[in-house]
Short mmCIF file of C-alpha atoms in Angstrom, two decimals:
data_model
loop_
_atom_site.label_atom_id
_atom_site.label_comp_id
_atom_site.label_asym_id
_atom_site.label_seq_id
_atom_site.Cartn_x
_atom_site.Cartn_y
_atom_site.Cartn_z
CA MET S 1066 -32.04 8.55 -26.05
CA THR S 1067 -34.54 11.59 -26.42
CA ARG S 1068 -33.10 14.67 -25.20
CA HIS S 1069 -35.58 16.85 -23.14
CA LEU S 1070 -34.01 20.14 -22.55
CA PHE S 1071 -36.34 21.23 -19.89
CA GLY S 1072 -36.74 17.83 -18.09
CA LEU S 1073 -33.10 16.89 -18.09
CA SER S 1074 -30.94 18.43 -15.55
CA THR S 1075 -27.75 18.04 -17.46
CA ALA S 1076 -29.16 20.24 -20.25
CA ALA S 1077 -30.30 22.82 -18.06
CA ALA S 1078 -27.21 22.82 -16.22
CA ALA S 1079 -25.29 23.31 -19.38
CA LEU S 1080 -27.32 26.29 -20.34
CA ALA S 1081 -26.67 27.76 -16.91
CA LEU S 1082 -22.96 27.12 -17.07
CA ALA S 1083 -22.49 28.35 -20.60
CA ALA S 1084 -24.74 31.41 -20.59
CA GLY S 1085 -25.29 32.41 -17.00
CA PRO S 1086 -28.39 34.27 -15.89
CA LEU S 1087 -30.67 35.21 -18.83
CA ALA S 1088 -30.31 38.87 -19.56
CA ALA S 1089 -33.47 40.88 -19.86
CA GLN S 1090 -33.55 43.79 -22.35
CA SER S 1091 -34.05 47.39 -21.16
CA ALA S 1092 -36.76 49.65 -22.45
CA GLU S 1093 -34.19 51.57 -24.51
CA PRO S 1094 -33.16 50.18 -27.83
CA SER S 1095 -30.14 47.89 -27.19
CA GLY S 1096 -28.51 48.97 -30.35
CA LEU S 1097 -28.44 49.29 -34.18
CA PRO S 1098 -28.45 45.69 -35.72
CA VAL S 1099 -25.24 46.32 -37.56
CA GLY S 1100 -23.66 42.91 -37.21
CA THR S 1101 -20.63 42.35 -39.09
CA CYS S 1102 -20.02 45.40 -41.19
CA ILE S 1103 -17.39 46.76 -43.69
CA ASN S 1104 -16.74 50.32 -44.98
CA ILE S 1105 -16.65 50.49 -48.69
CA GLY S 1106 -13.57 52.87 -48.67
CA ASN S 1107 -12.92 56.43 -49.89
CA HIS S 1108 -14.22 55.84 -53.44
CA LEU S 1109 -17.10 58.43 -53.15
CA GLU S 1110 -14.97 61.17 -51.42
CA PRO S 1111 -12.60 62.60 -53.98
CA GLU S 1112 -13.55 65.06 -56.68
CA SER S 1113 -13.92 62.14 -59.07
CA GLU S 1114 -14.96 58.62 -58.01
CA SER S 1115 -11.88 56.40 -57.27
CA ALA S 1116 -9.29 59.11 -57.71
CA TRP S 1117 -7.64 58.18 -54.43
CA GLY S 1118 -6.19 54.80 -55.53
CA GLY S 1119 -9.64 53.15 -55.48
CA LYS S 1120 -12.05 51.89 -57.97
CA ARG S 1121 -15.56 52.41 -59.33
CA ILE S 1122 -17.93 50.74 -57.17
CA GLU S 1123 -19.91 47.98 -58.85
CA ALA S 1124 -22.90 45.70 -58.10
CA SER S 1125 -20.57 42.74 -58.03
CA ASP S 1126 -18.66 44.32 -55.03
CA PHE S 1127 -21.71 44.08 -52.95
CA ARG S 1128 -22.42 40.53 -53.95
CA ASN S 1129 -18.89 39.66 -53.15
CA ILE S 1130 -19.23 41.25 -49.65
CA ALA S 1131 -22.57 39.64 -48.86
CA ASP S 1132 -21.23 36.34 -49.99
CA ALA S 1133 -18.25 36.78 -47.51
CA GLY S 1134 -20.73 36.97 -44.61
CA PHE S 1135 -20.91 40.64 -44.02
CA GLN S 1136 -24.31 41.96 -43.00
CA THR S 1137 -23.98 45.80 -43.50
CA ILE S 1138 -21.70 48.18 -45.49
CA ARG S 1139 -20.89 51.88 -44.38
CA LEU S 1140 -20.99 54.19 -47.53
CA PRO S 1141 -18.64 57.11 -46.98
CA VAL S 1142 -19.81 60.01 -49.15
CA ARG S 1143 -18.41 63.50 -49.60
CA TRP S 1144 -21.35 65.92 -50.32
CA SER S 1145 -19.96 69.05 -49.36
CA ASN S 1146 -17.91 69.50 -52.55
CA LYS S 1147 -20.74 68.57 -54.71
CA THR S 1148 -23.15 71.15 -53.36
CA GLY S 1149 -24.02 74.75 -54.67
CA SER S 1150 -23.98 77.96 -52.85
CA GLY S 1151 -26.53 79.18 -50.23
CA PRO S 1152 -29.11 79.42 -49.36
CA ASP S 1153 -30.28 76.38 -51.14
CA PHE S 1154 -27.15 74.43 -51.24
CA THR S 1155 -28.34 72.20 -53.95
CA VAL S 1156 -26.63 68.94 -54.34
CA ASP S 1157 -25.42 68.23 -57.74
CA ALA S 1158 -28.13 65.98 -59.53
CA ALA S 1159 -25.71 63.67 -61.23
CA TRP S 1160 -23.94 63.01 -58.02
CA MET S 1161 -27.25 62.16 -56.23
CA ASP S 1162 -28.08 59.78 -58.81
CA ARG S 1163 -24.93 58.08 -58.58
CA VAL S 1164 -24.97 57.62 -54.75
CA GLU S 1165 -28.50 56.41 -55.05
CA GLU S 1166 -27.37 53.96 -57.61
CA VAL S 1167 -24.79 52.67 -55.26
CA VAL S 1168 -27.08 52.40 -52.30
CA ASP S 1169 -29.52 50.40 -54.48
CA GLN S 1170 -26.81 48.03 -55.45
CA ALA S 1171 -26.11 47.27 -51.87
CA LEU S 1172 -29.74 46.93 -50.79
CA ALA S 1173 -30.34 44.53 -53.80
CA ALA S 1174 -27.36 42.43 -52.38
CA ASP S 1175 -29.35 42.12 -49.04
CA LEU S 1176 -27.01 44.31 -47.15
CA ASN S 1177 -27.82 47.10 -44.76
CA VAL S 1178 -26.51 50.54 -45.70
CA ILE S 1179 -25.08 53.19 -43.33
CA LEU S 1180 -25.03 56.37 -45.61
CA ASP S 1181 -22.82 59.22 -44.07
CA SER S 1182 -21.45 62.65 -44.70
CA HIS S 1183 -17.66 62.18 -45.08
CA ASN S 1184 -14.94 64.86 -45.29
CA PHE S 1185 -17.08 67.97 -44.81
CA VAL S 1186 -14.00 69.73 -43.69
CA GLU S 1187 -15.60 73.15 -43.06
CA VAL S 1188 -18.17 71.98 -40.70
CA HIS S 1189 -15.44 70.85 -38.32
CA SER S 1190 -13.26 74.01 -38.65
CA ALA S 1191 -16.07 76.47 -38.76
CA PRO S 1192 -19.25 74.78 -37.51
CA GLU S 1193 -21.73 77.62 -36.92
CA GLU S 1194 -20.82 78.92 -40.34
CA ASN S 1195 -21.67 75.69 -41.92
CA THR S 1196 -24.68 74.36 -40.01
CA ALA S 1197 -27.09 75.57 -42.55
CA LYS S 1198 -25.30 73.89 -45.21
CA LEU S 1199 -25.14 70.49 -43.58
CA ALA S 1200 -28.98 70.67 -42.73
CA ALA S 1201 -29.77 71.67 -46.48
CA ILE S 1202 -27.63 68.60 -47.69
CA TRP S 1203 -29.47 66.22 -45.28
CA ALA S 1204 -32.89 67.65 -46.26
CA GLN S 1205 -32.16 66.65 -49.83
CA ILE S 1206 -30.76 63.26 -48.85
CA ALA S 1207 -33.59 62.56 -46.72
CA GLU S 1208 -36.16 63.41 -49.55
CA ARG S 1209 -34.27 61.43 -52.05
CA PHE S 1210 -34.19 58.29 -50.08
CA SER S 1211 -37.36 58.54 -48.27
CA ASP S 1212 -38.78 55.53 -49.91
CA LYS S 1213 -36.05 53.24 -48.97
CA PRO S 1214 -36.72 50.83 -45.94
CA ASN S 1215 -35.89 52.21 -42.57
CA GLU S 1216 -34.84 48.73 -41.44
CA ARG S 1217 -32.16 48.62 -44.12
CA LEU S 1218 -30.89 52.22 -44.67
CA TRP S 1219 -29.49 54.29 -41.94
CA PHE S 1220 -28.19 57.85 -41.83
CA GLU S 1221 -24.96 59.08 -40.30
CA ILE S 1222 -25.18 63.01 -40.11
CA GLU S 1223 -21.24 63.60 -39.93
CA ASN S 1224 -18.26 61.36 -39.75
CA GLU S 1225 -15.83 61.98 -36.95
CA PRO S 1226 -16.48 65.26 -35.40
CA HIS S 1227 -13.18 67.12 -34.58
CA ASP S 1228 -11.38 70.43 -34.42
CA GLN S 1229 -13.92 73.09 -33.37
CA LEU S 1230 -16.91 70.56 -33.50
CA ASP S 1231 -17.08 68.91 -30.11
CA ASN S 1232 -19.49 67.32 -27.77
CA GLU S 1233 -20.52 70.59 -26.36
CA ASN S 1234 -21.73 72.02 -29.63
CA LEU S 1235 -22.44 68.80 -31.47
CA MET S 1236 -26.02 68.85 -31.24
CA ALA S 1237 -26.46 72.54 -31.98
CA VAL S 1238 -24.67 71.90 -35.25
CA LEU S 1239 -26.12 68.53 -36.16
CA GLY S 1240 -29.63 69.16 -34.70
CA PRO S 1241 -30.95 71.15 -37.77
CA ALA S 1242 -29.98 68.33 -40.07
CA LEU S 1243 -31.56 65.78 -37.76
CA ALA S 1244 -34.68 68.05 -37.86
CA GLU S 1245 -34.74 68.02 -41.63
CA ILE S 1246 -34.42 64.17 -41.69
CA ARG S 1247 -37.29 63.73 -39.27
CA VAL S 1248 -39.61 65.82 -41.51
CA VAL S 1249 -39.62 62.99 -43.98
CA SER S 1250 -38.21 59.95 -42.06
CA PRO S 1251 -39.42 60.20 -38.47
CA GLU S 1252 -38.32 56.53 -37.67
CA ARG S 1253 -35.35 56.01 -39.70
CA PRO S 1254 -32.24 55.15 -37.65
CA VAL S 1255 -29.86 58.16 -37.36
CA ILE S 1256 -26.27 57.70 -36.24
CA ILE S 1257 -24.12 60.11 -34.16
CA GLY S 1258 -20.51 59.97 -33.20
CA GLY S 1259 -18.76 62.16 -30.61
CA GLU S 1260 -15.68 64.60 -30.65
CA PHE S 1261 -12.07 63.75 -31.27
CA TRP S 1262 -12.67 61.80 -34.44
CA SER S 1263 -15.37 59.81 -32.39
CA GLY S 1264 -12.67 57.89 -30.57
CA ILE S 1265 -13.86 55.74 -27.68
CA ASP S 1266 -13.06 58.63 -25.08
CA SER S 1267 -15.79 60.67 -26.80
CA LEU S 1268 -18.46 58.42 -25.20
CA ALA S 1269 -17.72 59.71 -21.74
CA THR S 1270 -19.37 63.04 -22.53
CA LEU S 1271 -21.56 62.09 -25.54
CA GLU S 1272 -25.29 63.18 -25.00
CA LEU S 1273 -27.92 62.41 -27.51
CA PRO S 1274 -31.40 63.70 -28.01
CA ASP S 1275 -34.35 61.92 -26.60
CA ASP S 1276 -35.00 60.17 -29.81
CA PRO S 1277 -35.50 56.17 -29.81
CA ASN S 1278 -34.16 56.11 -33.38
CA ILE S 1279 -30.89 57.68 -32.66
CA TYR S 1280 -27.80 55.46 -32.19
CA PRO S 1281 -24.37 56.19 -30.98
CA THR S 1282 -21.14 55.14 -32.70
CA PHE S 1283 -17.41 55.28 -32.04
CA HIS S 1284 -14.31 54.56 -34.00
CA TYR S 1285 -11.58 52.35 -32.69
CA TYR S 1286 -7.90 52.80 -33.86
CA GLU S 1287 -6.14 52.25 -30.69
CA PRO S 1288 -3.16 52.35 -30.21
CA PHE S 1289 -2.96 55.06 -32.75
CA ASP S 1290 0.85 54.77 -33.00
CA PHE S 1291 0.37 51.12 -34.22
CA THR S 1292 -2.65 51.56 -36.64
CA HIS S 1293 -1.44 54.75 -38.36
CA GLN S 1294 2.29 54.24 -38.46
CA GLY S 1295 3.67 56.11 -41.47
CA ALA S 1296 0.09 57.59 -42.27
CA THR S 1297 1.14 60.92 -43.78
CA TRP S 1298 -2.25 62.32 -43.51
CA ALA S 1299 -2.20 62.38 -39.74
CA ASP S 1300 -1.32 65.58 -37.85
CA ASP S 1301 1.59 63.93 -36.04
CA VAL S 1302 2.73 60.81 -38.19
CA PRO S 1303 3.60 57.76 -35.87
CA PRO S 1304 6.95 56.41 -36.81
CA ILE S 1305 7.21 52.96 -38.76
CA GLY S 1306 8.02 49.81 -36.96
CA ARG S 1307 5.55 49.66 -34.16
CA LYS S 1308 4.56 45.97 -33.15
CA TYR S 1309 1.30 44.88 -31.79
CA GLY S 1310 0.72 42.42 -29.08
CA THR S 1311 2.34 43.74 -26.08
CA ALA S 1312 0.91 43.44 -22.34
CA ALA S 1313 0.16 47.35 -22.53
CA ASP S 1314 -1.84 46.69 -25.74
CA ALA S 1315 -3.90 43.95 -23.93
CA ALA S 1316 -4.21 46.28 -20.92
CA ARG S 1317 -5.44 49.16 -23.21
CA LEU S 1318 -8.07 46.87 -24.85
CA THR S 1319 -9.50 45.85 -21.31
CA ALA S 1320 -9.63 49.51 -20.33
CA ASP S 1321 -11.40 50.60 -23.63
CA VAL S 1322 -13.99 47.75 -23.19
CA ALA S 1323 -14.65 49.13 -19.67
CA LYS S 1324 -15.21 52.62 -21.15
CA LEU S 1325 -17.79 51.15 -23.52
CA GLU S 1326 -19.64 49.19 -20.79
CA ALA S 1327 -19.59 52.54 -18.59
CA TYR S 1328 -21.41 54.34 -21.50
CA VAL S 1329 -24.01 51.60 -21.77
CA GLU S 1330 -24.67 51.67 -18.08
CA ARG S 1331 -24.93 55.41 -18.12
CA THR S 1332 -27.34 55.66 -21.32
CA GLY S 1333 -28.83 52.34 -21.80
CA LYS S 1334 -27.63 52.57 -25.44
CA LEU S 1335 -25.27 50.24 -27.12
CA PRO S 1336 -22.94 51.99 -29.66
CA PHE S 1337 -21.30 50.16 -32.52
CA ILE S 1338 -17.81 50.47 -33.90
CA GLY S 1339 -18.11 52.50 -37.13
CA GLU S 1340 -14.42 52.05 -38.16
CA THR S 1341 -11.59 50.03 -37.00
CA GLY S 1342 -8.50 48.93 -38.89
CA ALA S 1343 -4.64 49.17 -39.36
CA TYR S 1344 -2.79 50.84 -42.18
CA ASP S 1345 -1.61 48.30 -44.81
CA ALA S 1346 1.25 50.40 -46.18
CA HIS S 1347 3.66 49.82 -43.34
CA ILE S 1348 2.19 47.03 -41.23
CA PRO S 1349 2.61 43.24 -42.12
CA LEU S 1350 -0.56 41.35 -42.97
CA GLU S 1351 0.08 39.00 -40.06
CA GLN S 1352 0.23 42.00 -37.67
CA ARG S 1353 -3.04 43.44 -39.12
CA VAL S 1354 -4.64 40.00 -38.64
CA GLN S 1355 -3.47 39.80 -34.96
CA TYR S 1356 -4.84 43.31 -34.30
CA HIS S 1357 -8.31 42.56 -35.72
CA ARG S 1358 -8.51 39.28 -33.85
CA ALA S 1359 -7.51 41.07 -30.61
CA VAL S 1360 -10.11 43.77 -31.08
CA THR S 1361 -12.89 41.41 -32.15
CA GLU S 1362 -12.49 39.15 -29.33
CA ALA S 1363 -12.16 41.89 -26.62
CA PHE S 1364 -15.25 43.67 -27.74
CA ALA S 1365 -17.37 40.60 -28.68
CA PRO S 1366 -18.86 39.89 -25.19
CA THR S 1367 -20.46 43.38 -25.09
CA GLY S 1368 -22.47 42.58 -28.27
CA VAL S 1369 -21.23 45.60 -30.40
CA GLY S 1370 -21.41 45.52 -34.13
CA GLN S 1371 -18.11 46.50 -35.93
CA CYS S 1372 -17.45 47.96 -39.13
CA ALA S 1373 -14.02 47.18 -40.70
CA TRP S 1374 -12.13 49.84 -42.65
CA ALA S 1375 -12.12 48.93 -45.32
CA TYR S 1376 -13.24 46.84 -48.32
CA THR S 1377 -10.45 48.02 -50.60
CA ASN S 1378 -8.13 51.02 -51.45
CA THR S 1379 -7.08 51.79 -47.78
CA PHE S 1380 -6.59 49.49 -44.94
CA PRO S 1381 -8.00 46.81 -47.37
CA PHE S 1382 -9.67 43.48 -46.76
CA TRP S 1383 -10.06 42.84 -50.48
CA ASN S 1384 -7.09 42.95 -52.91
CA GLN S 1385 -8.54 44.50 -55.83
CA LYS S 1386 -5.51 43.67 -58.17
CA THR S 1387 -5.86 39.93 -57.48
CA GLY S 1388 -9.56 39.80 -56.84
CA GLU S 1389 -9.05 37.99 -53.62
CA TRP S 1390 -9.82 38.45 -49.85
CA LEU S 1391 -6.57 39.06 -47.94
CA PRO S 1392 -5.61 35.75 -46.04
CA GLY S 1393 -6.91 35.65 -42.49
CA MET S 1394 -8.47 39.11 -42.33
CA ARG S 1395 -12.09 38.09 -42.42
CA GLU S 1396 -11.33 34.96 -40.01
CA ALA S 1397 -10.00 37.63 -37.63
CA PHE S 1398 -13.07 39.78 -37.95
CA GLY S 1399 -15.27 36.79 -36.98
CA LEU S 1400 -16.31 35.53 -40.40
CA GLY S 1401 -15.64 31.95 -41.85
CA GLY S 1402 -12.72 31.01 -43.92
CA SER S 1403 -14.56 30.80 -47.25
CA ALA S 1404 -16.60 33.24 -49.18
CA ALA S 1405 -19.68 31.12 -48.33
CA THR S 1406 -20.96 30.74 -44.78
CA SER S 1407 -19.28 27.81 -42.83
CA ALA S 1408 -22.30 26.28 -41.33
CA PRO S 1409 -23.08 22.85 -42.58
CA ALA S 1410 -26.31 22.43 -44.64
CA VAL S 1411 -29.22 20.57 -43.31
CA THR S 1412 -30.75 18.37 -46.00
CA SER S 1413 -33.56 16.78 -44.40
CA ALA S 1414 -36.02 17.54 -41.33
CA SER S 1415 -34.77 14.49 -39.69
CA ALA S 1416 -31.02 15.38 -40.00
CA VAL S 1417 -29.25 16.32 -36.71
CA PRO S 1418 -26.29 18.70 -37.73
CA ASN S 1419 -23.07 19.25 -36.00
CA VAL S 1420 -22.39 21.83 -33.65
CA ASN S 1421 -22.97 25.24 -35.16
CA PRO S 1422 -19.49 26.69 -35.85
CA ASP S 1423 -20.84 30.12 -36.13
CA LEU S 1424 -21.51 30.22 -32.42
CA PRO S 1425 -19.18 31.30 -29.60
CA ALA S 1426 -17.48 28.61 -27.72
CA ALA S 1427 -20.02 29.02 -24.66
CA LEU S 1428 -22.92 28.61 -26.77
CA GLN S 1429 -21.51 25.60 -28.59
CA GLU S 1430 -21.43 23.94 -25.43
CA VAL S 1431 -25.21 24.65 -25.09
CA ASP S 1432 -25.60 23.52 -28.74
CA ARG S 1433 -24.26 19.99 -27.92
CA MET S 1434 -27.17 19.39 -25.47
CA LEU S 1435 -29.80 20.42 -27.98
CA PRO S 1436 -31.48 18.51 -30.84
CA GLY S 1437 -30.53 19.95 -34.21
CA MET S 1438 -28.24 23.04 -34.56
CA LEU S 1439 -28.68 26.07 -32.29
CA LEU S 1440 -29.34 29.30 -34.27
CA ASN S 1441 -29.77 31.96 -31.54
CA ASP S 1442 -28.22 33.20 -28.33
CA PRO S 1443 -30.80 31.76 -25.74
CA SER S 1444 -29.01 33.52 -22.80
CA SER S 1445 -30.03 36.94 -24.17
CA LEU S 1446 -33.29 38.87 -24.69
CA GLU S 1447 -31.51 41.66 -26.48
CA TRP S 1448 -33.86 41.68 -29.44
CA GLN S 1449 -34.83 44.44 -32.01
CA THR S 1450 -38.41 45.61 -31.20
CA TYR S 1451 -40.65 47.85 -33.10
CA GLY S 1452 -44.16 49.34 -33.36
CA SER S 1453 -45.64 52.70 -32.05
CA ASN S 1454 -48.25 51.03 -30.01
CA LEU S 1455 -45.87 48.50 -28.41
CA LYS S 1456 -44.22 49.05 -25.05
CA VAL S 1457 -41.32 46.73 -24.18
CA LYS S 1458 -39.83 46.25 -20.74
CA GLY S 1459 -37.39 43.72 -19.46
CA TYR S 1460 -37.27 42.33 -15.98
CA ALA S 1461 -35.69 39.56 -13.98
CA ASP S 1462 -37.16 37.11 -11.59
CA PRO S 1463 -35.87 33.72 -10.26
CA ALA S 1464 -39.48 32.38 -10.66
CA ILE S 1465 -39.37 32.76 -14.41
CA PRO S 1466 -38.74 29.26 -15.98
CA GLY S 1467 -35.66 28.73 -18.26
CA GLY S 1468 -33.42 31.41 -17.29
CA GLY S 1469 -34.86 33.92 -14.69
CA ALA S 1470 -35.87 36.93 -16.99
CA ALA S 1471 -38.37 38.04 -19.42
CA LEU S 1472 -39.60 40.66 -21.76
CA THR S 1473 -42.96 42.23 -21.17
CA PHE S 1474 -44.81 43.28 -24.44
CA THR S 1475 -47.68 45.60 -23.95
CA ASN S 1476 -49.62 46.30 -27.15
CA ARG S 1477 -52.01 49.26 -26.51
CA LYS S 1478 -54.09 49.11 -29.68
CA ALA S 1479 -55.40 46.20 -31.81
CA GLY S 1480 -54.50 46.09 -35.44
CA ASN S 1481 -52.45 44.02 -37.67
CA ALA S 1482 -50.25 41.45 -36.06
CA TYR S 1483 -47.17 42.88 -37.70
CA ASP S 1484 -47.73 46.36 -36.37
CA GLY S 1485 -45.72 45.55 -33.31
CA GLY S 1486 -43.19 42.84 -32.55
CA ALA S 1487 -39.58 41.61 -31.85
CA ASN S 1488 -37.04 40.29 -34.28
CA ILE S 1489 -34.63 37.52 -33.03
CA PRO S 1490 -31.49 37.28 -35.11
CA LEU S 1491 -30.31 33.99 -36.18
CA MET S 1492 -26.61 33.29 -36.38
CA SER S 1493 -26.55 30.96 -39.38
CA GLU S 1494 -28.25 30.82 -42.76
CA ILE S 1495 -31.34 28.89 -43.52
CA GLU S 1496 -31.66 26.78 -46.63
CA GLU S 1497 -34.67 25.60 -48.42
CA GLY S 1498 -35.66 22.19 -46.89
CA ASP S 1499 -34.36 22.98 -43.48
CA THR S 1500 -36.64 22.22 -40.50
CA VAL S 1501 -36.46 25.20 -38.24
CA THR S 1502 -38.09 25.10 -34.80
CA LEU S 1503 -38.58 27.93 -32.29
CA GLY S 1504 -39.32 27.26 -28.61
CA PHE S 1505 -40.07 29.75 -25.96
CA TYR S 1506 -41.56 30.35 -22.49
CA ALA S 1507 -44.64 32.65 -22.43
CA ARG S 1508 -47.53 33.76 -20.21
CA THR S 1509 -50.33 36.45 -20.71
CA VAL S 1510 -50.65 39.14 -18.11
CA ALA S 1511 -53.72 40.87 -19.61
CA SER S 1512 -55.76 40.25 -22.72
CA GLU S 1513 -59.03 41.50 -24.28
CA ALA S 1514 -59.74 38.05 -25.65
CA ALA S 1515 -62.76 36.37 -23.96
CA ASP S 1516 -60.59 33.48 -22.78
CA GLY S 1517 -57.93 35.75 -21.47
CA LYS S 1518 -55.42 34.35 -23.57
CA GLY S 1519 -52.73 36.33 -25.63
CA GLU S 1520 -52.05 36.08 -29.21
CA VAL S 1521 -48.53 35.87 -30.65
CA GLN S 1522 -47.89 35.48 -34.28
CA VAL S 1523 -44.61 33.60 -35.06
CA ARG S 1524 -42.88 33.38 -38.35
CA PHE S 1525 -39.26 32.86 -39.76
CA GLN S 1526 -38.25 35.58 -42.43
CA ARG S 1527 -35.75 37.51 -44.30
CA ASN S 1528 -34.73 40.93 -43.25
CA SER S 1529 -35.28 42.64 -46.55
CA ASP S 1530 -38.28 44.18 -48.40
CA PRO S 1531 -40.85 42.46 -48.76
CA TYR S 1532 -39.80 40.36 -45.83
CA PRO S 1533 -40.71 36.90 -47.27
CA GLY S 1534 -40.98 34.25 -44.68
CA PHE S 1535 -42.64 30.92 -43.93
CA GLY S 1536 -44.04 29.02 -40.86
CA ASP S 1537 -46.77 31.56 -40.03
CA SER S 1538 -48.32 30.26 -36.93
CA VAL S 1539 -50.44 31.69 -33.95
CA VAL S 1540 -49.56 30.79 -30.27
CA ARG S 1541 -51.96 31.67 -27.64
CA PRO S 1542 -50.37 31.63 -24.19
CA GLY S 1543 -52.44 31.26 -21.01
CA THR S 1544 -51.89 33.06 -17.69
CA GLU S 1545 -49.27 30.57 -16.40
CA TRP S 1546 -45.79 30.19 -17.73
CA SER S 1547 -45.74 27.47 -20.34
CA TRP S 1548 -43.46 26.12 -23.15
CA HIS S 1549 -44.58 26.74 -26.70
CA GLU S 1550 -43.04 25.41 -30.02
CA VAL S 1551 -43.42 26.33 -33.69
CA SER S 1552 -41.74 24.26 -36.22
CA ALA S 1553 -41.68 24.70 -40.10
CA VAL S 1554 -39.91 23.58 -43.22
CA ALA S 1555 -38.14 26.40 -45.02
CA ASP S 1556 -39.33 27.15 -48.62
CA GLN S 1557 -36.47 29.46 -49.40
CA ASP S 1558 -32.82 30.23 -48.81
CA ILE S 1559 -32.02 33.07 -46.26
CA ARG S 1560 -28.50 33.85 -46.03
CA ARG S 1561 -26.50 34.40 -42.72
CA GLY S 1562 -27.05 37.80 -41.42
CA MET S 1563 -30.44 38.27 -43.02
CA ALA S 1564 -32.38 35.55 -41.10
CA PHE S 1565 -34.48 36.15 -38.09
CA ALA S 1566 -37.41 34.77 -36.30
CA SER S 1567 -40.40 37.25 -35.59
CA MET S 1568 -42.93 37.43 -32.87
CA GLN S 1569 -45.65 39.93 -33.54
CA PHE S 1570 -48.06 41.23 -30.92
CA GLY S 1571 -50.24 43.78 -32.70
CA SER S 1572 -53.35 41.63 -33.38
CA GLN S 1573 -54.98 42.49 -30.05
CA LYS S 1574 -54.77 44.79 -26.88
CA GLN S 1575 -52.71 42.75 -24.61
CA THR S 1576 -49.74 42.34 -22.37
CA VAL S 1577 -47.75 39.14 -23.00
CA GLU S 1578 -44.41 38.06 -21.38
CA ILE S 1579 -41.85 36.17 -23.10
CA GLY S 1580 -38.92 34.23 -21.55
CA GLN S 1581 -36.02 32.17 -22.60
CA THR S 1582 -36.28 31.48 -26.46
CA ILE S 1583 -34.42 28.76 -28.38
CA ILE S 1584 -34.24 28.36 -31.97
CA VAL S 1585 -32.62 25.29 -33.73
CA LYS S 1586 -32.67 23.97 -37.45
CA GLY S 1587 -32.58 20.23 -38.29
CA ALA S 1588 -35.04 19.16 -35.50
CA PRO S 1589 -38.80 19.26 -35.45
CA SER S 1590 -38.89 19.72 -31.76
CA ILE S 1591 -36.66 20.95 -28.94
CA ALA S 1592 -38.23 19.85 -25.64
CA ASN S 1593 -39.53 16.35 -26.96
#
């Protein structure tokens, strides 16, 4: 029997039960698309690379990380000990070259990169005296990396503010560095965490500048007496032997998720977890797995990205001696059990794959009602939007078909289609030969076209320069809500975490509304 998603009540009911009311995006950016992320470790922090029990970073490390399903790496770098005296505070040229080499290796592996300042001890103990040095360092970093794509390389001004650097003086100290970055990179994402080592409680008083390309972060090592037991570098070393999994631990997680939700409600910004992990020296592997699984499952409904600490050397996921991923760690972090992604391949346009295992359970129920394999979350309009001439606003109305919510895209100046748009992340890989279909509700509110119709360019593409894609199509919605579909056969492989569908609105001056959107692979149509 042919399944009609919008004509069959059981399918519509499945969507409603599994996803609830469709959530419209606010005008503020929803968050940095970090996805599943891992910190490299401390390799670029000591006086010489890998001196703290690490290893020299190689291009193969990033290929390994990407093949395991991670989408982003965080690269902690200590700049302050490689910097000359004032007033220029010149960064050592060989050090700058080495950091750029590592960043380029990660970008070449199709990974996003968070480049930070780590272990600048003096700026925490004497903030005012070191503000100029921090700004000078970032002026040089920003200039050196100015040709790297904003969509893939992001700056984090200072890791874990603490000691004398708190939320009250945070922006007075970080502000000059931000200003230097903005001279050469006005739109590059910049990440800022709050006081007390950026713990989750820092969010309560974290105030950020009015800059749409600034994103908040926090670190999650709670409860500290479990995650850092026996950690000799801690100010007050927790005793060894603490077990995880008590009722108090579960209650703590619930309370901490509520703190995150309160920050989102207050600011409209969604932070990401820049670090989370448990010290391996005194905690059994099964306890570390249990901890990561609990944290991942607790925060997953909020949509936050998470960066594990770390790939290797401390709190490791990867055993650099055996050359293997530690059993259970990636799975606990929400990744598949093998180095390759776990979604089954689609070998022909007529194939109807099984339910997508990359989806959460609720969306798998939706997937069972759809042709093909579901690739996105149709219950959410929390998409990444871009374009200086594009204004985006979300709203809810029960009259909107398919979910009761929509995004309004107002493009204020005609130009190239790709000058402004929205990217919808896909939850599985695309392989050459897959049939990929996007369906969405849309209507045009205003248009300069003679027939009053809007113009939306749709394509499927890879999130890395030069953004290759396929299926380029133009959809022209009328003034009434209607269902539209674009289907294409992939001419390339795009791995999980790098694939997205793009809607572009820059071709004409217009206001177009987009409602519920569904993307599948393995079926040439969704509603027919």
